[in-house]
Amino acid sequence: MTFGRIGPDAYARKQAQGELADTLTIDVRQPEEWEYYHWEEMELCPMMTIPEKLEELPKDKPLYVVCAHGVRSEHVCRYLSERGFDNAVNVEGGMAALAAVRGFRYD
């Protein structure tokens, strides 16, 4: 069972160029983290809710997963991969790295 990986620069570039329009990006952080900083293009789906939302997640298009620093999202990608999601892609470095790409400091 494996999953994909993408760096923050590549993800941000794809987003800016409209290449993620037919994909889904889920942010697996907690609501209070989401409220502090998030990208509107992402959907909040806290890590602990993933098991109950499996049926809602697409298996037919790329599913990008992001968290604060890339650790929780890696665990979620592994979990999804073990359940037949061959389309999961971990956004390495998480929102901290993505924020740096956009010039916003996220601690």
PDB file of C-alpha atoms in Angstrom:
ATOM      1  CA  MET A   1       0.000   0.000   0.000  1.00  0.00           C
ATOM      2  CA  THR A   2       1.487   3.284  -1.094  1.00  0.00           C
ATOM      3  CA  PHE A   3       0.461   6.853  -1.569  1.00  0.00           C
ATOM      4  CA  GLY A   4       1.782   9.850  -3.446  1.00  0.00           C
ATOM      5  CA  ARG A   5       3.671  12.833  -2.161  1.00  0.00           C
ATOM      6  CA  ILE A   6       3.876  16.411  -3.387  1.00  0.00           C
ATOM      7  CA  GLY A   7       6.002  19.280  -2.132  1.00  0.00           C
ATOM      8  CA  PRO A   8       4.465  22.605  -1.143  1.00  0.00           C
ATOM      9  CA  ASP A   9       5.914  24.511  -4.111  1.00  0.00           C
ATOM     10  CA  ALA A  10       4.558  21.989  -6.610  1.00  0.00           C
ATOM     11  CA  TYR A  11       1.148  21.927  -4.904  1.00  0.00           C
ATOM     12  CA  ALA A  12       0.919  25.745  -4.833  1.00  0.00           C
ATOM     13  CA  ARG A  13       1.975  25.924  -8.486  1.00  0.00           C
ATOM     14  CA  LYS A  14      -0.697  23.385  -9.489  1.00  0.00           C
ATOM     15  CA  GLN A  15      -3.277  25.351  -7.494  1.00  0.00           C
ATOM     16  CA  ALA A  16      -2.288  28.646  -9.083  1.00  0.00           C
ATOM     17  CA  GLN A  17      -2.417  27.143 -12.587  1.00  0.00           C
ATOM     18  CA  GLY A  18      -5.861  25.619 -12.048  1.00  0.00           C
ATOM     19  CA  GLU A  19      -4.569  22.045 -12.269  1.00  0.00           C
ATOM     20  CA  LEU A  20      -6.355  20.991  -9.065  1.00  0.00           C
ATOM     21  CA  ALA A  21      -9.853  21.895 -10.241  1.00  0.00           C
ATOM     22  CA  ASP A  22     -10.907  18.251 -10.672  1.00  0.00           C
ATOM     23  CA  THR A  23      -9.324  17.065  -7.447  1.00  0.00           C
ATOM     24  CA  LEU A  24     -10.183  17.264  -3.761  1.00  0.00           C
ATOM     25  CA  THR A  25      -7.890  18.583  -1.057  1.00  0.00           C
ATOM     26  CA  ILE A  26      -8.842  17.789   2.514  1.00  0.00           C
ATOM     27  CA  ASP A  27      -7.347  19.562   5.503  1.00  0.00           C
ATOM     28  CA  VAL A  28      -7.217  17.095   8.394  1.00  0.00           C
ATOM     29  CA  ARG A  29      -6.395  19.647  11.089  1.00  0.00           C
ATOM     30  CA  GLN A  30      -8.761  20.587  13.901  1.00  0.00           C
ATOM     31  CA  PRO A  31     -11.373  23.346  13.396  1.00  0.00           C
ATOM     32  CA  GLU A  32      -9.442  25.832  15.544  1.00  0.00           C
ATOM     33  CA  GLU A  33      -6.357  25.321  13.364  1.00  0.00           C
ATOM     34  CA  TRP A  34      -8.500  25.793  10.250  1.00  0.00           C
ATOM     35  CA  GLU A  35      -9.936  29.034  11.614  1.00  0.00           C
ATOM     36  CA  TYR A  36      -6.451  30.404  12.213  1.00  0.00           C
ATOM     37  CA  TYR A  37      -5.322  29.863   8.607  1.00  0.00           C
ATOM     38  CA  HIS A  38      -6.524  27.858   5.619  1.00  0.00           C
ATOM     39  CA  TRP A  39      -6.837  27.960   1.864  1.00  0.00           C
ATOM     40  CA  GLU A  40     -10.390  28.335   0.610  1.00  0.00           C
ATOM     41  CA  GLU A  41      -9.775  25.640  -2.008  1.00  0.00           C
ATOM     42  CA  MET A  42      -9.507  23.012   0.727  1.00  0.00           C
ATOM     43  CA  GLU A  43     -12.220  21.186   2.626  1.00  0.00           C
ATOM     44  CA  LEU A  44     -11.979  20.751   6.392  1.00  0.00           C
ATOM     45  CA  CYS A  45     -12.109  17.085   7.353  1.00  0.00           C
ATOM     46  CA  PRO A  46     -10.493  16.577  10.789  1.00  0.00           C
ATOM     47  CA  MET A  47      -8.343  13.462  11.069  1.00  0.00           C
ATOM     48  CA  MET A  48     -10.590  11.721  13.595  1.00  0.00           C
ATOM     49  CA  THR A  49     -13.604  12.034  11.249  1.00  0.00           C
ATOM     50  CA  ILE A  50     -11.942  10.237   8.322  1.00  0.00           C
ATOM     51  CA  PRO A  51     -13.252   6.732   9.204  1.00  0.00           C
ATOM     52  CA  GLU A  52     -16.861   7.919   9.179  1.00  0.00           C
ATOM     53  CA  LYS A  53     -16.375   9.882   5.949  1.00  0.00           C
ATOM     54  CA  LEU A  54     -14.730   7.166   3.833  1.00  0.00           C
ATOM     55  CA  GLU A  55     -17.836   6.731   1.675  1.00  0.00           C
ATOM     56  CA  GLU A  56     -17.865  10.475   0.900  1.00  0.00           C
ATOM     57  CA  LEU A  57     -14.254  10.617  -0.291  1.00  0.00           C
ATOM     58  CA  PRO A  58     -13.582  10.095  -4.009  1.00  0.00           C
ATOM     59  CA  LYS A  59     -11.599   7.125  -5.233  1.00  0.00           C
ATOM     60  CA  ASP A  60     -11.718   8.220  -8.861  1.00  0.00           C
ATOM     61  CA  LYS A  61      -9.669  11.423  -8.681  1.00  0.00           C
ATOM     62  CA  PRO A  62      -6.599  12.670  -6.813  1.00  0.00           C
ATOM     63  CA  LEU A  63      -7.201  13.247  -3.124  1.00  0.00           C
ATOM     64  CA  TYR A  64      -4.668  15.629  -1.611  1.00  0.00           C
ATOM     65  CA  VAL A  65      -4.285  15.557   2.167  1.00  0.00           C
ATOM     66  CA  VAL A  66      -2.825  18.416   4.210  1.00  0.00           C
ATOM     67  CA  CYS A  67      -2.334  19.110   7.925  1.00  0.00           C
ATOM     68  CA  ALA A  68      -0.164  21.520   9.923  1.00  0.00           C
ATOM     69  CA  HIS A  69       3.273  20.054   9.169  1.00  0.00           C
ATOM     70  CA  GLY A  70       2.677  16.908   7.093  1.00  0.00           C
ATOM     71  CA  VAL A  71       2.671  14.274   9.848  1.00  0.00           C
ATOM     72  CA  ARG A  72      -1.058  13.745  10.383  1.00  0.00           C
ATOM     73  CA  SER A  73      -1.672  13.935   6.654  1.00  0.00           C
ATOM     74  CA  GLU A  74       0.889  11.170   6.108  1.00  0.00           C
ATOM     75  CA  HIS A  75      -0.943   8.976   8.629  1.00  0.00           C
ATOM     76  CA  VAL A  76      -4.251   9.712   6.902  1.00  0.00           C
ATOM     77  CA  CYS A  77      -2.760   8.878   3.494  1.00  0.00           C
ATOM     78  CA  ARG A  78      -1.482   5.571   4.849  1.00  0.00           C
ATOM     79  CA  TYR A  79      -4.910   4.840   6.389  1.00  0.00           C
ATOM     80  CA  LEU A  80      -6.658   5.664   3.108  1.00  0.00           C
ATOM     81  CA  SER A  81      -4.189   3.604   1.100  1.00  0.00           C
ATOM     82  CA  GLU A  82      -4.857   0.585   3.326  1.00  0.00           C
ATOM     83  CA  ARG A  83      -8.552   0.986   2.502  1.00  0.00           C
ATOM     84  CA  GLY A  84      -8.173   1.021  -1.255  1.00  0.00           C
ATOM     85  CA  PHE A  85      -7.585   4.701  -1.930  1.00  0.00           C
ATOM     86  CA  ASP A  86      -4.803   4.578  -4.523  1.00  0.00           C
ATOM     87  CA  ASN A  87      -5.292   8.283  -5.178  1.00  0.00           C
ATOM     88  CA  ALA A  88      -4.165   9.767  -1.827  1.00  0.00           C
ATOM     89  CA  VAL A  89      -1.366  12.348  -2.030  1.00  0.00           C
ATOM     90  CA  ASN A  90       0.364  13.788   1.032  1.00  0.00           C
ATOM     91  CA  VAL A  91       1.162  17.512   0.841  1.00  0.00           C
ATOM     92  CA  GLU A  92       4.586  17.467   2.469  1.00  0.00           C
ATOM     93  CA  GLY A  93       5.319  20.141   5.045  1.00  0.00           C
ATOM     94  CA  GLY A  94       1.618  20.859   5.504  1.00  0.00           C
ATOM     95  CA  MET A  95       0.116  24.294   5.977  1.00  0.00           C
ATOM     96  CA  ALA A  96       3.349  25.618   7.505  1.00  0.00           C
ATOM     97  CA  ALA A  97       5.164  24.987   4.217  1.00  0.00           C
ATOM     98  CA  LEU A  98       2.229  26.142   2.086  1.00  0.00           C
ATOM     99  CA  ALA A  99       1.972  29.350   4.102  1.00  0.00           C
ATOM    100  CA  ALA A 100       5.662  30.004   3.466  1.00  0.00           C
ATOM    101  CA  VAL A 101       5.026  29.636  -0.271  1.00  0.00           C
ATOM    102  CA  ARG A 102       2.348  32.331  -0.043  1.00  0.00           C
ATOM    103  CA  GLY A 103       4.497  34.499   2.230  1.00  0.00           C
ATOM    104  CA  PHE A 104       2.396  34.003   5.377  1.00  0.00           C
ATOM    105  CA  ARG A 105       4.136  32.886   8.534  1.00  0.00           C
ATOM    106  CA  TYR A 106       2.288  29.954  10.121  1.00  0.00           C
ATOM    107  CA  ASP A 107       3.620  28.592  13.425  1.00  0.00           C
TER     108      ASP A 107
END
